[in-house]
Amino acid sequence: MVVLVLVVAAAAGWHLTQGTSAVGLADLVGLLTGRDDIDAGTRDVLVGSRIPRLAAGLAVGFALGVAGALFQSLARNALASPDTLAVTAGAHFAVSAVAAFGLAVPLAASGAVATAGGLAAAGLVLGLAGGGGTSTTRLVLAGTAVAMALQAATAALLLLFAQETTGLLAWGSGSLSQLGLDAFRRAAPVVVVATLCALLIARRLDLLGLGDDTAGVLGVPVRSTRVIGTVLAVLLTASAVTLAGPIGFVGLAAPVLARLMSRAFPALQRHLVLIPVAGLVGALVVVLADALLRAAVGADRAIAIPTGVTTTLLGAVLLVALARRGRDSGPTRQPPGTGVVARSRRRFWIVISVSAALVVAVGFVGLLAGNTWLRTGDLALWLGGEGSPFLRFVLDERAPRVAAALLAGAALALSGSLVQATCRNPLAEPGLLGITGGAGLGAVLVAGGGGASGTTTLLAASTGALVAFALVYGLAWRKGLNTDRLVLIGIGFWYGSVAVTTYLLLRANPFDTPRIFTFLAGTTYGRSWSQVLPVAVLLLIALPLAVVVRRELDLLALDDDTPRVVGVGLERVRLLVLTVAALLAATSVIAVGVVGFVGLVAPHLARGLVGGRHARSVPVSLLAGAALLGVADLVGRTVLAPAELPAGLAVALIGAPYFVYLLSRSRS
């Protein structure tokens, strides 16, 4: 800790020397000692700009690091972070809504708007999940769903009110720019008090790492500990958002980095040490990333790059490097599993029948609905090769869109089922394989240059997705594939590629930005049969394969030892399953662009309905994914007609509330 404090201090000193003016540490020392030769201009630069920026960076990084350590320990999941309670998403949505609808808010109250939005979102999550003392998996899933819905709503506002929300894309990545120390003075006491309170429950958190039952036997009040820890994490995150906007990845990366160092420093396995170290690592990542950026590109150019982009890049690099060297991330290594109690065979066939009927109904209504509503007779004429030219034009345009939504939804759901079984993590989705980030980066690299056709963009996106998967899998391989390492490297690559994509979007031609942003949000607009065919072919191959390896998937979802005991070739099966999952997700990019949520939620819906056995959950998950994305495409084409809402945004707006509703009614 002493060494880490010295490193943070050195980084802070270097940070103060970076800027457009020739002001250095000597001037700071002179200012602190009251030297007479410090002119007013130098004093203004230090007091009015650099010291407030440094103070904000230290406070934000420390707060997010402590909040992340708390929540990962409470959830026992390396994918959990302050963002999991939707605090960051709520703050971003509140600020975007105020700007989009032209509400006049004084500058002094802008931070309060963000804080109120973050706290309201966290309160909503806690209420829907049954309170902070509820099951950690339920709380994490409810928070993730609400966060996705709020992120989708924010993206919709940015698309529909592009003029009014100018600049909020950059703010959504965070900024350390400050007008003085007032905001820091308001946030610092909250950060200090919340951290001290976290240290007071450190012993309880140590015992919670052994499991709820064991901790309860040893006298730990599990429910009250979760409530206290969750409230502290929310307060810390809200303070950070008030200071610098949404800088999300630090809260996830800092505690993971601290835990990965526990192999060399075993004391980090105790929360009394882990909590302050995670805070110091978070502060170091934020301050060092900001200083590196200003030193590399110059202070003038650095102004246009959000702080969150650079902190995410630096954190992602450190996370991947340490994940390759270490094999354990502490009590988060084995999160609560994805299994659900078994259901009856009769229930399974009822669910399958209802789900299949729903998919057929969604496809049928999707062909009829749109800016111009058609009748069933029109559909019959079109199928018979008859009807007016206008009718044929409309249905020739709609049919590929409907097929793309249904097939891509099924492909993403199947991919998510395979990834969750292999990684044994309820928060895993195809994005963890680098596919989502790689697809978005590939698309932006081509489209950002201008003049790229839709086919070229889709080809670049699918190529980027497959290259990203190869990199993530290759980096995670070290004398075998460790799922804990795969998850951490996947997180780092995912967030790093998203940061680069955000940077390229900010530098892209403003006329191209809406088109790129729409693709990244997921869209079925302008799809052709040639773009739908690869998804259909791969599904025809992957579904029988998933049925063949259903027993292996059940075993993979348990642990690493059981499959080996019964003679399963663990590495061979993992490589096969993950490759199929990557191909499914990559071809879905060709059909509908970059769509999240479906691959995460559909497997959970299926397990809740028919149980955890993959012979039953996989086909139900596939149908649930098709129905989700099909309904989203239908709503996106009709609700705002003639304008359209991208299917990827609509699926989160529609699916998240329904998923949370099911979660609130379930007991398992």
XYZ file of C-alpha atoms in Angstrom, residues 46-608:
563
model
C -2.864 25.733 -11.053
C -5.779 26.665 -8.834
C -8.399 27.066 -11.534
C -7.587 24.134 -13.825
C -4.889 21.606 -13.013
C -5.403 21.038 -9.290
C -9.206 20.674 -9.700
C -8.671 18.234 -12.595
C -6.202 16.177 -10.566
C -8.433 16.222 -7.486
C -11.389 15.047 -9.544
C -9.331 12.231 -11.083
C -8.130 10.995 -7.693
C -11.583 11.161 -6.106
C -13.396 9.550 -9.041
C -10.883 6.725 -9.424
C -10.790 5.993 -5.708
C -14.580 6.059 -5.346
C -15.161 3.756 -8.318
C -12.437 1.352 -7.190
C -13.933 0.993 -3.709
C -17.479 0.720 -5.089
C -16.402 -1.993 -7.513
C -14.614 -3.968 -4.797
C -17.735 -3.842 -2.636
C -20.113 -4.958 -5.303
C -17.924 -7.713 -6.737
C -17.492 -9.145 -3.252
C -21.201 -8.924 -2.486
C -22.126 -10.551 -5.805
C -19.117 -12.906 -5.881
C -18.856 -12.195 -9.599
C -15.961 -10.686 -11.543
C -18.439 -9.198 -14.044
C -20.260 -7.191 -11.376
C -19.474 -3.489 -11.095
C -21.096 -0.242 -9.943
C -22.688 -0.092 -13.388
C -24.552 -3.295 -12.545
C -26.899 -1.288 -10.314
C -27.584 1.029 -13.282
C -26.204 4.093 -11.463
C -24.132 5.237 -14.444
C -26.884 4.445 -16.945
C -29.443 6.318 -14.829
C -27.244 9.400 -14.610
C -26.595 9.430 -18.361
C -30.300 9.008 -19.132
C -31.325 11.816 -16.759
C -28.908 14.297 -18.329
C -29.849 13.219 -21.867
C -33.590 13.538 -21.136
C -33.147 17.044 -19.720
C -31.216 18.091 -22.845
C -33.514 16.326 -25.328
C -36.709 17.923 -24.023
C -35.193 21.368 -23.671
C -35.545 21.658 -19.897
C -33.623 24.635 -18.518
C -31.319 23.564 -15.678
C -28.799 25.925 -14.032
C -25.164 24.910 -14.487
C -24.766 24.497 -10.732
C -27.607 21.955 -10.691
C -26.372 19.821 -13.607
C -24.457 17.541 -11.256
C -27.553 17.134 -9.122
C -29.490 15.944 -12.187
C -26.932 13.217 -12.834
C -26.859 12.185 -9.188
C -30.650 12.077 -8.950
C -30.847 9.941 -12.091
C -28.235 7.508 -10.787
C -29.819 7.158 -7.361
C -33.299 6.749 -8.855
C -32.045 3.967 -11.158
C -30.337 2.182 -8.266
C -33.486 2.520 -6.146
C -35.540 1.045 -8.983
C -33.184 -1.926 -9.257
C -33.238 -2.564 -5.514
C -37.027 -2.339 -5.435
C -37.523 -4.673 -8.384
C -35.024 -7.200 -7.071
C -36.539 -7.256 -3.599
C -33.999 -5.094 -1.784
C -30.262 -5.113 -1.237
C -30.442 -8.236 0.892
C -31.856 -10.375 -1.883
C -30.053 -13.059 -3.873
C -26.924 -11.620 -5.469
C -27.706 -13.240 -8.808
C -31.207 -11.758 -8.812
C -29.834 -8.313 -7.914
C -27.118 -8.455 -10.578
C -29.516 -9.611 -13.296
C -32.143 -6.997 -12.393
C -29.484 -4.270 -12.418
C -28.065 -5.420 -15.735
C -31.505 -5.473 -17.357
C -32.429 -2.006 -16.059
C -29.037 -0.644 -17.125
C -29.500 -2.024 -20.637
C -32.980 -0.499 -20.870
C -31.702 2.901 -19.731
C -28.738 2.722 -22.113
C -31.130 1.910 -24.958
C -33.403 4.804 -23.977
C -30.407 7.141 -23.877
C -29.238 5.974 -27.300
C -32.754 6.503 -28.655
C -32.734 10.089 -27.346
C -29.327 10.702 -28.938
C -30.680 9.461 -32.275
C -34.103 11.133 -32.202
C -32.897 14.449 -30.740
C -29.489 14.716 -32.370
C -29.425 18.541 -32.360
C -30.555 18.944 -28.756
C -28.181 16.312 -27.373
C -25.036 17.409 -29.209
C -21.992 16.695 -27.051
C -23.661 14.151 -24.756
C -22.000 11.221 -26.537
C -18.678 12.594 -25.309
C -20.068 13.383 -21.833
C -21.333 9.812 -21.643
C -17.702 8.656 -21.552
C -16.804 11.029 -18.706
C -14.644 14.138 -18.426
C -12.337 15.441 -15.696
C -12.663 19.068 -16.797
C -13.583 21.167 -13.749
C -14.477 24.819 -13.105
C -12.951 24.742 -9.631
C -12.721 22.710 -6.455
C -16.340 23.187 -5.361
C -17.583 19.888 -6.821
C -14.608 18.050 -5.312
C -15.269 19.569 -1.882
C -18.857 18.314 -2.019
C -17.916 14.800 -3.154
C -14.797 14.182 -1.037
C -16.552 13.845 2.364
C -18.993 11.308 0.898
C -16.120 9.255 -0.547
C -14.146 9.325 2.722
C -17.088 8.438 4.978
C -18.354 5.685 2.637
C -14.854 4.152 2.458
C -14.498 4.166 6.251
C -17.891 2.490 6.577
C -16.791 -0.125 4.032
C -13.686 -0.854 6.123
C -15.898 -1.381 9.168
C -17.672 -4.287 7.425
C -14.458 -5.708 5.913
C -14.491 -8.754 8.201
C -18.061 -9.554 7.188
C -17.098 -9.339 3.512
C -14.207 -11.767 4.100
C -16.635 -14.344 5.470
C -19.234 -13.715 2.744
C -16.628 -14.944 0.270
C -17.077 -18.403 1.792
C -20.759 -18.454 0.805
C -23.968 -17.191 2.384
C -24.628 -20.340 4.425
C -21.130 -20.528 5.875
C -21.110 -16.808 6.663
C -24.480 -17.101 8.383
C -23.261 -19.995 10.533
C -20.237 -17.905 11.535
C -22.502 -15.112 12.736
C -22.494 -12.718 9.774
C -25.854 -10.927 9.249
C -25.911 -11.623 5.509
C -28.926 -9.523 4.573
C -27.913 -6.367 6.457
C -24.336 -6.679 5.172
C -25.586 -6.773 1.591
C -27.861 -3.791 2.179
C -25.073 -1.709 3.743
C -22.520 -2.661 1.079
C -24.931 -1.951 -1.774
C -25.911 1.466 -0.394
C -22.249 2.401 0.072
C -21.427 1.340 -3.503
C -24.334 3.406 -4.849
C -23.265 6.520 -2.912
C -19.661 6.199 -4.098
C -20.689 5.748 -7.724
C -23.160 8.643 -7.595
C -20.420 10.900 -6.202
C -18.088 9.896 -9.040
C -20.782 10.548 -11.667
C -21.473 13.972 -10.168
C -17.800 14.886 -10.421
C -16.858 13.581 -13.864
C -19.834 11.996 -15.578
C -20.088 8.282 -16.363
C -16.596 6.712 -16.239
C -17.687 3.136 -15.997
C -14.893 0.650 -16.609
C -12.724 1.754 -13.672
C -15.209 0.344 -11.172
C -14.973 -3.041 -12.857
C -11.255 -3.159 -13.639
C -9.687 -1.704 -10.462
C -10.893 -4.363 -7.977
C -10.158 -7.153 -10.464
C -6.620 -5.819 -10.921
C -6.193 -5.697 -7.142
C -7.442 -9.279 -6.739
C -5.197 -10.534 -9.528
C -2.226 -9.188 -7.531
C -3.231 -11.273 -4.512
C -1.116 -14.172 -5.780
C 1.996 -12.084 -5.152
C 0.537 -10.221 -2.152
C -1.730 -12.605 -0.174
C -2.833 -9.806 2.179
C -5.054 -8.558 -0.652
C -7.367 -11.486 0.042
C -8.526 -9.541 3.131
C -10.998 -6.740 2.478
C -9.348 -4.502 5.053
C -6.454 -4.267 2.570
C -8.324 -4.952 -0.667
C -10.765 -2.025 -0.343
C -8.192 0.800 -0.059
C -5.890 -0.882 -2.595
C -8.747 -1.125 -5.122
C -9.407 2.577 -4.534
C -5.747 3.454 -5.059
C -5.578 1.332 -8.232
C -8.676 3.117 -9.530
C -7.142 6.522 -8.772
C -3.886 5.470 -10.461
C -5.678 4.269 -13.602
C -7.670 7.506 -13.965
C -4.801 9.913 -13.250
C -2.192 7.994 -15.235
C -4.487 7.569 -18.242
C -5.316 11.284 -18.268
C -1.641 12.269 -17.984
C -0.556 9.795 -20.676
C -3.170 11.134 -23.068
C -2.170 14.777 -22.555
C 1.513 13.877 -22.906
C 0.969 11.770 -26.042
C -1.329 13.975 -28.110
C -0.956 17.347 -26.409
C -3.321 19.170 -24.087
C -5.086 20.962 -26.935
C -6.058 17.761 -28.778
C -6.719 15.866 -25.538
C -9.630 18.195 -24.749
C -11.686 16.540 -27.506
C -11.102 12.999 -26.132
C -13.310 11.926 -23.195
C -11.461 10.790 -20.081
C -13.459 7.567 -19.998
C -11.987 6.501 -23.336
C -8.392 6.674 -22.112
C -9.079 5.180 -18.682
C -10.903 2.293 -20.333
C -8.036 1.656 -22.738
C -5.397 1.704 -19.995
C -7.538 -0.390 -17.657
C -8.257 -2.900 -20.423
C -4.556 -3.334 -21.236
C -3.648 -3.818 -17.561
C -6.554 -6.225 -17.048
C -5.591 -8.412 -20.018
C -1.912 -8.421 -18.996
C -2.594 -9.409 -15.385
C -5.296 -11.918 -16.339
C -2.768 -13.729 -18.540
C -0.301 -13.917 -15.664
C -2.711 -14.877 -12.901
C -5.318 -17.588 -12.556
C -7.498 -16.404 -9.689
C -9.560 -13.286 -9.061
C -10.398 -14.136 -5.472
C -13.933 -14.856 -4.300
C -15.276 -13.708 -7.671
C -13.732 -16.680 -9.439
C -16.752 -18.923 -8.961
C -19.926 -16.807 -9.140
C -23.398 -18.203 -8.427
C -24.102 -20.751 -11.150
C -26.615 -20.623 -13.958
C -28.488 -23.784 -13.072
C -32.206 -23.781 -12.265
C -34.352 -26.494 -10.692
C -35.718 -29.128 -13.082
C -39.184 -28.749 -14.613
C -41.600 -31.442 -15.783
C -41.626 -32.872 -19.307
C -45.239 -31.744 -19.744
C -44.288 -28.173 -18.900
C -41.475 -28.331 -21.462
C -43.778 -29.347 -24.323
C -46.328 -26.696 -23.381
C -43.627 -24.002 -23.355
C -42.188 -25.203 -26.672
C -45.609 -25.164 -28.328
C -46.517 -21.720 -27.040
C -43.090 -20.311 -27.959
C -43.223 -21.715 -31.497
C -46.737 -20.333 -31.985
C -45.548 -16.935 -30.736
C -42.638 -16.883 -33.206
C -44.983 -17.739 -36.101
C -47.419 -15.015 -34.983
C -44.641 -12.434 -34.704
C -43.410 -13.268 -38.212
C -46.938 -13.073 -39.640
C -47.756 -9.720 -38.005
C -44.319 -8.411 -38.931
C -45.112 -8.904 -42.624
C -48.405 -7.019 -42.280
C -47.297 -4.171 -40.014
C -45.315 -1.085 -40.864
C -45.742 2.460 -42.107
C -48.373 0.974 -44.458
C -50.508 -1.778 -42.881
C -51.497 -4.657 -45.142
C -54.249 -7.301 -45.032
C -53.911 -11.065 -44.997
C -55.293 -11.129 -48.552
C -52.383 -8.938 -49.666
C -50.002 -11.457 -48.181
C -51.741 -14.299 -50.030
C -51.463 -12.399 -53.330
C -47.755 -11.765 -52.753
C -47.087 -15.419 -51.954
C -48.839 -16.343 -55.216
C -46.668 -13.914 -57.189
C -49.562 -11.538 -57.773
C -50.620 -8.102 -56.475
C -49.784 -4.535 -57.417
C -46.178 -3.383 -57.920
C -46.466 -1.327 -54.714
C -47.622 -4.373 -52.738
C -44.785 -6.503 -54.075
C -42.264 -3.736 -53.332
C -43.444 -3.393 -49.717
C -43.394 -7.125 -48.955
C -40.134 -7.714 -50.841
C -38.612 -5.128 -48.492
C -40.301 -6.397 -45.304
C -39.797 -10.139 -45.681
C -35.965 -10.087 -45.387
C -36.229 -7.739 -42.403
C -38.623 -10.030 -40.558
C -36.522 -13.098 -41.381
C -33.336 -11.282 -40.287
C -34.848 -10.359 -36.920
C -36.190 -13.855 -36.189
C -33.097 -15.753 -37.312
C -30.582 -13.355 -35.737
C -32.515 -13.423 -32.456
C -32.385 -17.214 -32.468
C -28.666 -17.198 -33.312
C -27.828 -14.738 -30.513
C -29.877 -16.712 -27.996
C -28.180 -19.979 -28.932
C -24.790 -18.272 -28.786
C -25.585 -16.895 -25.332
C -26.635 -20.334 -24.067
C -23.354 -21.849 -25.232
C -21.246 -19.052 -23.724
C -23.019 -19.109 -20.339
C -22.625 -22.876 -20.082
C -18.939 -22.747 -20.976
C -18.064 -19.768 -18.763
C -20.379 -20.849 -15.924
C -21.371 -17.245 -15.370
C -24.947 -15.874 -15.424
C -23.691 -12.528 -16.763
C -21.803 -14.029 -19.701
C -22.933 -13.254 -23.239
C -21.400 -13.350 -26.755
C -19.782 -9.961 -26.134
C -17.374 -11.640 -23.706
C -15.776 -13.416 -26.665
C -14.837 -10.033 -28.122
C -17.437 -10.380 -30.856
C -19.564 -7.331 -30.070
C -16.613 -5.009 -29.621
C -14.787 -6.376 -32.660
C -17.851 -6.037 -34.877
C -18.448 -2.439 -33.822
C -14.807 -1.515 -34.275
C -14.638 -3.106 -37.715
C -17.760 -1.278 -38.853
C -16.588 2.102 -37.586
C -13.117 1.707 -39.114
C -14.668 1.230 -42.564
C -17.697 3.511 -42.317
C -15.855 6.311 -40.529
C -13.729 6.921 -43.577
C -16.817 7.780 -45.624
C -18.025 6.267 -48.876
C -18.296 2.696 -47.561
C -21.285 0.718 -48.815
C -23.611 -1.205 -46.534
C -22.183 -4.523 -47.750
C -18.620 -3.385 -47.044
C -19.600 -2.261 -43.554
C -21.257 -5.599 -42.790
C -18.278 -7.542 -44.124
C -15.881 -5.461 -42.027
C -18.045 -5.959 -38.930
C -18.225 -9.745 -39.284
C -14.488 -9.944 -40.010
C -13.754 -7.796 -36.943
C -15.932 -10.048 -34.807
C -14.106 -13.232 -35.830
C -10.641 -11.646 -35.520
C -11.567 -10.384 -32.056
C -12.691 -13.860 -30.986
C -9.429 -15.359 -32.218
C -7.443 -12.770 -30.219
C -9.453 -13.259 -27.018
C -9.253 -17.041 -27.219
C -5.550 -16.942 -28.048
C -4.755 -14.590 -25.165
C -6.824 -16.704 -22.755
C -5.056 -19.939 -23.744
C -2.210 -20.804 -21.398
C -1.583 -24.535 -21.106
C -5.309 -24.925 -21.466
C -8.315 -22.630 -21.280
C -9.250 -21.289 -17.855
C -12.786 -19.864 -17.876
C -11.951 -17.262 -15.225
C -9.122 -15.975 -17.414
C -11.310 -16.067 -20.528
C -13.964 -13.930 -18.821
C -11.458 -11.320 -17.620
C -9.636 -11.060 -20.948
C -12.966 -10.914 -22.755
C -14.076 -8.041 -20.513
C -10.844 -6.153 -21.147
C -10.997 -6.621 -24.905
C -14.710 -5.756 -25.040
C -14.372 -2.494 -23.146
C -11.128 -1.559 -24.884
C -12.652 -1.976 -28.336
C -15.747 -0.009 -27.279
C -13.483 2.823 -26.096
C -11.672 2.913 -29.457
C -15.030 2.822 -31.257
C -16.277 5.780 -29.207
C -13.112 7.729 -30.019
C -13.472 7.031 -33.742
C -17.149 8.020 -33.614
C -16.239 11.352 -32.065
C -13.696 11.980 -34.837
C -15.952 10.766 -37.671
C -17.750 12.988 -40.144
C -20.874 14.310 -38.355
C -22.963 13.324 -41.399
C -21.815 9.691 -41.053
C -22.251 9.463 -37.275
C -26.041 8.780 -37.197
C -25.671 5.951 -39.737
C -22.798 4.363 -37.786
C -24.586 4.851 -34.478
C -27.704 3.186 -35.883
C -25.662 0.167 -37.009
C -24.065 -0.094 -33.555
C -27.549 0.015 -32.033
C -28.720 -2.899 -34.220
C -30.974 -2.431 -37.225
C -32.806 -4.514 -39.819
C -33.229 -1.613 -42.235
C -32.453 -2.401 -45.882
C -31.675 -6.081 -45.337
C -31.586 -8.505 -48.267
C -31.909 -12.285 -48.502
C -28.172 -12.600 -49.138
C -27.516 -11.161 -45.656
C -30.073 -13.466 -44.008
C -28.901 -16.691 -45.680
C -25.617 -17.116 -43.697
C -27.512 -16.978 -40.386
C -30.052 -19.573 -41.571
C -27.334 -21.948 -42.807
C -25.296 -21.677 -39.620
C -28.370 -22.225 -37.449
C -29.163 -25.403 -39.395
C -25.660 -26.638 -38.571
C -25.363 -25.337 -34.988
C -28.701 -26.484 -33.596
C -28.160 -30.223 -34.257
C -24.630 -29.817 -32.915
C -25.998 -28.254 -29.698
C -28.362 -31.222 -29.360
C -25.469 -33.664 -29.805
C -23.316 -31.994 -27.111
C -26.208 -31.337 -24.695
C -24.739 -33.731 -22.110
C -21.342 -32.064 -22.342
C -22.963 -28.633 -21.899
C -24.657 -29.839 -18.697
C -21.285 -31.017 -17.399
C -19.440 -27.842 -18.449
C -21.953 -25.783 -16.465
C -20.965 -27.647 -13.259
C -17.173 -27.362 -12.904
C -13.895 -28.328 -14.572
C -13.382 -31.604 -12.698
C -16.643 -33.472 -13.356
C -16.295 -33.498 -17.179
C -12.761 -34.909 -16.881
C -13.889 -37.609 -14.437
C -16.540 -38.902 -16.872
C -14.168 -38.800 -19.848
C -15.153 -35.551 -21.609
C -12.358 -33.904 -23.615
C -12.709 -30.563 -21.851
C -10.493 -28.359 -24.040
C -11.744 -29.894 -27.289
C -15.407 -29.410 -26.345
C -14.803 -25.857 -25.113
C -13.063 -24.867 -28.316
C -15.831 -26.378 -30.423
C -18.654 -24.781 -28.394
C -17.064 -21.331 -28.210
C -16.190 -21.351 -31.911
C -19.783 -22.164 -32.814
C -20.996 -19.428 -30.448
C -18.621 -16.930 -32.057
C -19.727 -17.838 -35.592
C -23.399 -17.513 -34.614
C -22.874 -14.072 -33.101
C -20.692 -12.904 -35.997
C -23.226 -13.916 -38.657
C -25.980 -12.206 -36.654
C -23.999 -8.991 -37.113
C -24.417 -9.419 -40.873
C -28.188 -9.732 -40.421
C -29.006 -7.083 -37.805
C -25.858 -5.187 -36.843
C -24.630 -5.091 -33.259
C -27.400 -6.264 -30.897
C -26.917 -6.926 -27.188
C -29.348 -8.110 -24.496
C -30.791 -11.088 -26.428
C -27.761 -13.307 -25.857
C -27.793 -12.458 -22.149
C -31.498 -12.659 -21.346
C -32.960 -15.403 -23.574
C -31.016 -18.244 -21.849
C -32.214 -17.009 -18.445
C -35.815 -16.906 -19.631
C -35.482 -20.446 -20.969
C -33.964 -21.846 -17.765
C -36.638 -20.156 -15.697
